XYZ file of C-alpha atoms in Angstrom:
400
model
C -49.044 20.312 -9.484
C -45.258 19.543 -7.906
C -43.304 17.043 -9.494
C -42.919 13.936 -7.392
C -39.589 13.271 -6.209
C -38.006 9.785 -6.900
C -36.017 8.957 -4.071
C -32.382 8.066 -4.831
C -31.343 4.394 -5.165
C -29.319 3.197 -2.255
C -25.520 2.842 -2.805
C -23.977 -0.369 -1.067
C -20.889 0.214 -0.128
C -18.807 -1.118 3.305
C -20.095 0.427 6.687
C -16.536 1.780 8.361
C -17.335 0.639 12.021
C -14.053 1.503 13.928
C -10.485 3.609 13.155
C -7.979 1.821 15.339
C -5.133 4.264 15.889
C -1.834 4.357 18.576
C 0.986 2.114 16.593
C 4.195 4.602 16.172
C 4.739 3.331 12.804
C 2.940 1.376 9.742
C 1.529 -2.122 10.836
C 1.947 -4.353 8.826
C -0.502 -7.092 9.536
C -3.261 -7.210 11.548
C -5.931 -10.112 11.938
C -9.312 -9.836 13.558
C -9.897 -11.866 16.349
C -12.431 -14.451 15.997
C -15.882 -14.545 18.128
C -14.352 -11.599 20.173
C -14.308 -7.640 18.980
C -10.278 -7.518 18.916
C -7.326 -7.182 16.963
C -3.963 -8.551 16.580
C -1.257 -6.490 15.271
C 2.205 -6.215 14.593
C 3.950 -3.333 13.871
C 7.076 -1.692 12.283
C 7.539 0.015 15.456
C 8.594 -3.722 17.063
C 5.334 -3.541 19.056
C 2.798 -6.644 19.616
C -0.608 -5.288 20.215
C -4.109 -6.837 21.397
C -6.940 -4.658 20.861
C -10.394 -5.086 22.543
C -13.404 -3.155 22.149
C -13.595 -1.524 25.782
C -17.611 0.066 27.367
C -16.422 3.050 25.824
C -16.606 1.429 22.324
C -13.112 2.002 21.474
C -10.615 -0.150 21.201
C -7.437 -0.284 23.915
C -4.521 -2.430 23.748
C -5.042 -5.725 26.433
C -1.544 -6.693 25.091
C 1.450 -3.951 24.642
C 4.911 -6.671 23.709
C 8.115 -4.885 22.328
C 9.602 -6.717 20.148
C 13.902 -6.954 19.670
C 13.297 -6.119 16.146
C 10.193 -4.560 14.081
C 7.879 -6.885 13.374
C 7.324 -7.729 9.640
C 4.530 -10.525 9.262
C 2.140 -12.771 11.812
C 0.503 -15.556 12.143
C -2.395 -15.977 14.014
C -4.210 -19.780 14.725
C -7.291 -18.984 16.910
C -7.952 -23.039 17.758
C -4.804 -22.936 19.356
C -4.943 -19.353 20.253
C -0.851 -19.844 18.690
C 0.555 -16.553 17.152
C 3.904 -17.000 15.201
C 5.082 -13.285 14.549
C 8.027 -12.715 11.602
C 10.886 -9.938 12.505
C 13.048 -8.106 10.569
C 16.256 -9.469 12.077
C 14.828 -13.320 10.606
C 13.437 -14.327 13.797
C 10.079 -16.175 14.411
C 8.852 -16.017 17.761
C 5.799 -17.726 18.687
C 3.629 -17.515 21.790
C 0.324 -18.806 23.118
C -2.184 -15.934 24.138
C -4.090 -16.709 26.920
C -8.159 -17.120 26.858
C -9.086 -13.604 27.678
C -6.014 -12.066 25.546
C -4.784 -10.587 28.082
C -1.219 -12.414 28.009
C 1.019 -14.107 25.889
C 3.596 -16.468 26.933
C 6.351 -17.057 24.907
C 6.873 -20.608 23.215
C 10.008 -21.300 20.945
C 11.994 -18.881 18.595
C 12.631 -20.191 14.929
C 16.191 -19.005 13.220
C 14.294 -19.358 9.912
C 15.716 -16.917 7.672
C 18.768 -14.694 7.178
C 16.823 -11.564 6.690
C 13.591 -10.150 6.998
C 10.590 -12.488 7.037
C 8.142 -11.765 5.022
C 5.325 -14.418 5.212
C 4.325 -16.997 7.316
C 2.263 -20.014 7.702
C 0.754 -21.850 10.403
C -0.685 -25.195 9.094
C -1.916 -27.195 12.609
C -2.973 -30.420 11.176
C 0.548 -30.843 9.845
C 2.291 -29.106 12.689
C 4.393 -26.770 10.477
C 5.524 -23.211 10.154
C 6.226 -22.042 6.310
C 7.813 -18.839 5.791
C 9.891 -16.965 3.460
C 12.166 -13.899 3.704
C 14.663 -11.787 1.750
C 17.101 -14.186 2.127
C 15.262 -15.679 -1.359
C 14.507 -18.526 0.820
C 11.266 -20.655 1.322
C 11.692 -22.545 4.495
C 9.322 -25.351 6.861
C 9.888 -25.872 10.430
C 8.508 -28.340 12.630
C 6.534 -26.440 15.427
C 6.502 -29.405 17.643
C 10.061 -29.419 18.091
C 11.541 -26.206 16.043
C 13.570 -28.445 14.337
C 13.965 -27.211 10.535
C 12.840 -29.068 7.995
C 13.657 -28.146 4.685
C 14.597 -24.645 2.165
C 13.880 -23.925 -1.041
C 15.596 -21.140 -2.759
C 13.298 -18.969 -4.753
C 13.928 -16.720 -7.950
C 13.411 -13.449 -6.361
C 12.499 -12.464 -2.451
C 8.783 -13.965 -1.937
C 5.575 -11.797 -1.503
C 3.037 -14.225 -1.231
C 2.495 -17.591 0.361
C -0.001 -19.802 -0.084
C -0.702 -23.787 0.965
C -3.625 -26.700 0.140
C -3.119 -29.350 3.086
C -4.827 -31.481 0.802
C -1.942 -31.945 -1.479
C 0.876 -30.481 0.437
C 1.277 -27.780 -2.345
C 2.595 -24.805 -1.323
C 2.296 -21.253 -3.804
C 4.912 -18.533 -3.698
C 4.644 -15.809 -5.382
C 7.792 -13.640 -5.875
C 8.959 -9.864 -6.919
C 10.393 -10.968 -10.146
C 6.491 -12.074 -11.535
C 6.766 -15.660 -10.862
C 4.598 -18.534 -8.900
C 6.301 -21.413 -8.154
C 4.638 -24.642 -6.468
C 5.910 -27.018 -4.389
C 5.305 -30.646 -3.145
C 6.420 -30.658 0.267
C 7.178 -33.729 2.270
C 8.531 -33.831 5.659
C 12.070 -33.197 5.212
C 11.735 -32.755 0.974
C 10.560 -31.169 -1.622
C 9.246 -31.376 -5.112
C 9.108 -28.336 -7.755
C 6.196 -29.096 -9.773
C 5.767 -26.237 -11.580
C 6.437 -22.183 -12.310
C 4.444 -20.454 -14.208
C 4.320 -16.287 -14.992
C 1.812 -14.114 -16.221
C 2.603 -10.625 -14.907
C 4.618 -7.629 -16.013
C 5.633 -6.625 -12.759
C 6.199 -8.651 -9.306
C 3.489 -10.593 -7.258
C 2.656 -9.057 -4.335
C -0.418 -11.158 -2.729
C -1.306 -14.736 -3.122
C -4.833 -16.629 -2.107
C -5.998 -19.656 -2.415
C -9.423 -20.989 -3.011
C -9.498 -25.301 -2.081
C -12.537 -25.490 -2.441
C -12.578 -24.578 -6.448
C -8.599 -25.223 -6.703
C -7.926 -21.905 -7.987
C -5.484 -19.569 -6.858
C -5.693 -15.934 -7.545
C -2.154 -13.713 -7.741
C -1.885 -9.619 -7.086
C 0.937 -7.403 -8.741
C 2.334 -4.523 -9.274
C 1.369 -4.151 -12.286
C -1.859 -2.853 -10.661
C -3.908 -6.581 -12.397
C -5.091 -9.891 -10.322
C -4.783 -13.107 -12.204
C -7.439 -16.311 -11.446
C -5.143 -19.402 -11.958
C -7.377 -22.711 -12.215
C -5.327 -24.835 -11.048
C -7.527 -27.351 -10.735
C -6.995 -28.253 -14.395
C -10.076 -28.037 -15.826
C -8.964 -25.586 -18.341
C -5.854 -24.328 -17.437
C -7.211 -21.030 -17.736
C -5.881 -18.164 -16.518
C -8.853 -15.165 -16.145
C -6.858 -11.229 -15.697
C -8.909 -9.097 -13.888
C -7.749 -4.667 -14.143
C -9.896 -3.129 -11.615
C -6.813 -1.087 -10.056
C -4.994 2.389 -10.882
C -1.945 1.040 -8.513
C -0.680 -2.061 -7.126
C -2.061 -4.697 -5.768
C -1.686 -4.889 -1.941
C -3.892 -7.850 -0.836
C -5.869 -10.241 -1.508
C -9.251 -12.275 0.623
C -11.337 -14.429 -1.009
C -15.113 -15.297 0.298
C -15.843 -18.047 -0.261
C -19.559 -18.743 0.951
C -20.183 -15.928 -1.790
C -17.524 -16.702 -4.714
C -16.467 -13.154 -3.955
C -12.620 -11.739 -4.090
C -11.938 -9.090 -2.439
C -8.878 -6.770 -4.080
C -7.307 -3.914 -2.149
C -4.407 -1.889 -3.342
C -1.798 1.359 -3.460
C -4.761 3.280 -4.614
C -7.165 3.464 -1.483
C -9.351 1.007 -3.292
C -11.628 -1.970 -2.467
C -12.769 -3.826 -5.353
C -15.274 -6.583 -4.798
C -15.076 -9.215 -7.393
C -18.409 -11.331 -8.252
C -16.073 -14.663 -9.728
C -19.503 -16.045 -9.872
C -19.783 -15.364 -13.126
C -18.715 -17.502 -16.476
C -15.514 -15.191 -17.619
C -13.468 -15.446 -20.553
C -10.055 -15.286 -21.139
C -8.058 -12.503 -22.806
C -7.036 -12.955 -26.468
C -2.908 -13.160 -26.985
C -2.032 -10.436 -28.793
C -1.109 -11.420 -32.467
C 1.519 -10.259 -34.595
C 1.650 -8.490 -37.793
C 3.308 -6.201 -39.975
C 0.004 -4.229 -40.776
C -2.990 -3.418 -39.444
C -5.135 -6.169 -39.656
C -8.497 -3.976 -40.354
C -7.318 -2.007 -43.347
C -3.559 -3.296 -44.249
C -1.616 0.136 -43.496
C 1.650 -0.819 -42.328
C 3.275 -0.305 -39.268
C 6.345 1.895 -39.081
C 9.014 -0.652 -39.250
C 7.277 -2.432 -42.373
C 9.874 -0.528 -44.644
C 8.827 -2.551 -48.131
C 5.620 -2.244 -47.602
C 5.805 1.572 -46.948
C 8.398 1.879 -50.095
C 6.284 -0.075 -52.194
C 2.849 1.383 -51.474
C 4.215 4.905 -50.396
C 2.437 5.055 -47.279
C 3.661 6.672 -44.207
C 3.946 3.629 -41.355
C 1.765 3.779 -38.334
C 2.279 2.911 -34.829
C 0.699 -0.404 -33.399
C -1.809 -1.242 -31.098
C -4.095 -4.446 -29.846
C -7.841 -4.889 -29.802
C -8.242 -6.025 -25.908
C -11.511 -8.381 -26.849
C -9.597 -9.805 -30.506
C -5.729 -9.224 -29.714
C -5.374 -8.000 -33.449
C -3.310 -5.512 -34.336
C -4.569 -2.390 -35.311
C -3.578 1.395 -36.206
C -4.750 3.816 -34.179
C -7.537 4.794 -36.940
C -9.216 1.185 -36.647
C -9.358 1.223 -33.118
C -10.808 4.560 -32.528
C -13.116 3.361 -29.948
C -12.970 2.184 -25.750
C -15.357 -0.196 -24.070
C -15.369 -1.428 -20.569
C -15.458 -5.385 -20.818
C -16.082 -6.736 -17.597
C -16.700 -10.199 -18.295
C -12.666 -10.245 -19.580
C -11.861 -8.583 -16.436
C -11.474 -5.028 -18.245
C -13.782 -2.934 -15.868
C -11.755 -0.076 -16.963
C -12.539 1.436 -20.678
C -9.768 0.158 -22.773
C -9.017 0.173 -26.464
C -10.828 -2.055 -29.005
C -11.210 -2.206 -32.185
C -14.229 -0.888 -34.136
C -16.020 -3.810 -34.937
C -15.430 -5.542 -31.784
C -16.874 -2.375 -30.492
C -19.550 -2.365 -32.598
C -20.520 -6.273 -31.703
C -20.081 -5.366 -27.374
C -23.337 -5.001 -26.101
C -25.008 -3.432 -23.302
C -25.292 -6.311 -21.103
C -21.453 -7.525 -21.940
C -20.898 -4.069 -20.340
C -22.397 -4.555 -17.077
C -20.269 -3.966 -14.851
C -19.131 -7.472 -12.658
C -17.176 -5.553 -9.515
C -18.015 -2.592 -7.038
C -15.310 -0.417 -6.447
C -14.635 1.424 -2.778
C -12.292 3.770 -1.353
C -11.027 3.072 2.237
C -8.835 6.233 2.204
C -5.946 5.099 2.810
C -3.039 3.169 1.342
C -4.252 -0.628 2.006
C -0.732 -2.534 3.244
C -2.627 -5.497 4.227
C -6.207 -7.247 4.712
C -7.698 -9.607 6.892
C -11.399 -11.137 5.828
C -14.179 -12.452 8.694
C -16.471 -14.606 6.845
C -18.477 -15.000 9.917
C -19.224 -11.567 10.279
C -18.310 -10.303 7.306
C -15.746 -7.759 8.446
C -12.899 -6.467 6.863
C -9.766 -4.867 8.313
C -7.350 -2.417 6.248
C -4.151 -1.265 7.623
C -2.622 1.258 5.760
C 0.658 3.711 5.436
C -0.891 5.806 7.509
C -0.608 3.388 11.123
C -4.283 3.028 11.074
C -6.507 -0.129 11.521
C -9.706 0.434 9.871
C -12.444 -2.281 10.249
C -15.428 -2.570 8.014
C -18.937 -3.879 7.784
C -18.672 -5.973 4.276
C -22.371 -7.338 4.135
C -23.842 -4.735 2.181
C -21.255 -5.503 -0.756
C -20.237 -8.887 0.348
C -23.273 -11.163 0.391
């Protein structure tokens, strides 16, 4: 009698739908256009681009605008179909496309920054344009009448650039590791607070108003969920990357974050989930399991004639340990550690299965993810990578 074959359980991962290819060099943000099958890109190369899905079922450019300088960052409002593009020479120029996106007519220019811009901001109900560049400067324009505003120097040159109309805050994140906020005002500003909890420099900032929290991406490959809300003041690390962090898109209708980075990965994040925070890592001069000291515990190595031993932290306890005590790795999602990483052997002991569920799904797009752009309504994803392609992906099966 044959053996009956068990078919194999599905895998849900993202559906690629379209590679988007012609830009000369990377682009470095791209936004998908709303109710229509286009994109919006701007490119290194200086180019402005419109793509939209032709009979054929490629996409074509509509729109083909050189730039006087390559284009660093956009902006894209579809109510006001208003597109504020950032250049490297720290220009914004903003036009209006027209209905069938088949033109865009210049508007106003902004002399916002000094050098290269590196975010921007529409926000219509205030009439604004934020930015920031690497000039170190945060700056607010008027769109109404271009007029400037207001500047804020920042610690280092800003990466990320977030902003609750609700409160007027605005989030930058910058290379040196550090988020400031900011109450802005129409021609002022108020620094209400910096706070730091990375080893290497944000790269991507987003912002959930609905829950008040505001998630931060870094180099040092780790996301960090800020609630900012206050409830807690916690601050939830999540390592689900082998590079840095790239981008960030959060869904909202789903309490999902998306996480794209350096490594070709998509990492869908289910923040629906009660997570805990990660222990500080406490000091000692010994192992806190079996009291062999460390190697620069000289007295205690003189007076017990024990060799030292090197240091190390228990991820789920922070205590330290030697190496002997924490022999063991475990995968502790729920702490954001989806990644095996060392504990100690009687946290290892007390982890069980169902802590070790894992809470993300991880994806490779294939190439090196420079920015995102997230369609809620459809539940599309674009990727544009190192490699001057547009990819554009089907999310539902992981998003949802």
């Amino acid at each position: 009698m044959a053996a009956e074959i068990q078919p194999k359980p599905l895998t849900r991962k993202p559906i690629l739908l379209q590679r988007v290819e012609g830009s000369q060099e990377v682009v470095n943000m791209a936004v998908i256009v709303p109710k229509e099958e286009g994109v919006i890109s701007v490119s290194e190369d200086r180019t402005v681009r419109v793509w939209l899905k032709r009979d054929s079922g490629q996409y074509w450019p509509s729109i083909y605008h050189a730039m006087p300088s390559p284009c660093s960052c956009m902006s894209f409002n579809p109510e006001t179909r208003r597109l504020s593009i950032g250049l490297d020479n720290g220009t914004i120029s903003e036009f209006i496309l027209s209905e069938d996106y088949n033109k865009m007519t210049p508007v106003k220019n902004y002399q916002a920054h000094q050098s290269r811009v590196t975010m921007i901001l529409f926000v219509l109900e205030l009439e604004w344009v934020l930015s920031t560049g690497q000039d170190k400067q945060f700056a607010w324009h008027c769109s109404e009448s271009g007029q400037r505003l207001g500047v804020y120097r920042t610690n280092a040159v800003a990466s990320g650039l977030q902003f609750d109309v609700e409160t007027r805050h605005v989030f930058i994140g910058d290379h040196s590791g550090q988020v400031t906020i900011l109450k802005l005002e129409q021609e002022n500003c108020t620094l209400v607070t910096t706070f730091r909890g990375h080893t290497g420099g944000v790269t991507a900032l987003c912002w959930d108003p609905v829950q008040r929290i505001l998630f931060s991406g870094s180099s040092d490959h780790s996301v960090i969920m800020w609630d900012i809300g206050g409830r807690k003041g916690t601050a939830i690390e999540l390592q689900g990357h082998n590079d840095k962090i790239q981008a960030l898109s959060y869904a909202q209708h789903t309490r999902q974050l998306i996480s794209c980075g350096g490594d070709g990965g998509i990492v869908v994040w289910n923040m629906d989930v009660e997570r805990q925070e990660t222990p500080e890592w406490l000091d000692s001069d010994s192992c806190q399991k079996c009291d062999q000291p460390f190697f620069w515990n000289f007295k205690q190595m003189w007076d017990n004639k024990k060799i030292g031993l090197r240091q190390h932290h228990c991820r789920k306890c922070g205590k330290a340990v030697c190496g002997k005590c924490s022999s063991k790795r475990s995968s502790i999602p729920l702490m954001g550690f989806e990644f095996e990483v060392r504990v100690c052997d009687s946290c290892h002991e007390a982890i069980t299965d169902e802590e070790r569920v894992p809470t993300a799904t991880f994806h490779d797009s294939k190439h090196n993810i420079v920015h995102v752009h997230f369609d809620a309504t459809r539940g599309w994803l674009l990727t544009s990578g190192t490699d001057k392609v547009i990819k554009l992906w089907d999310m539902t099966p992981v998003v949802s």
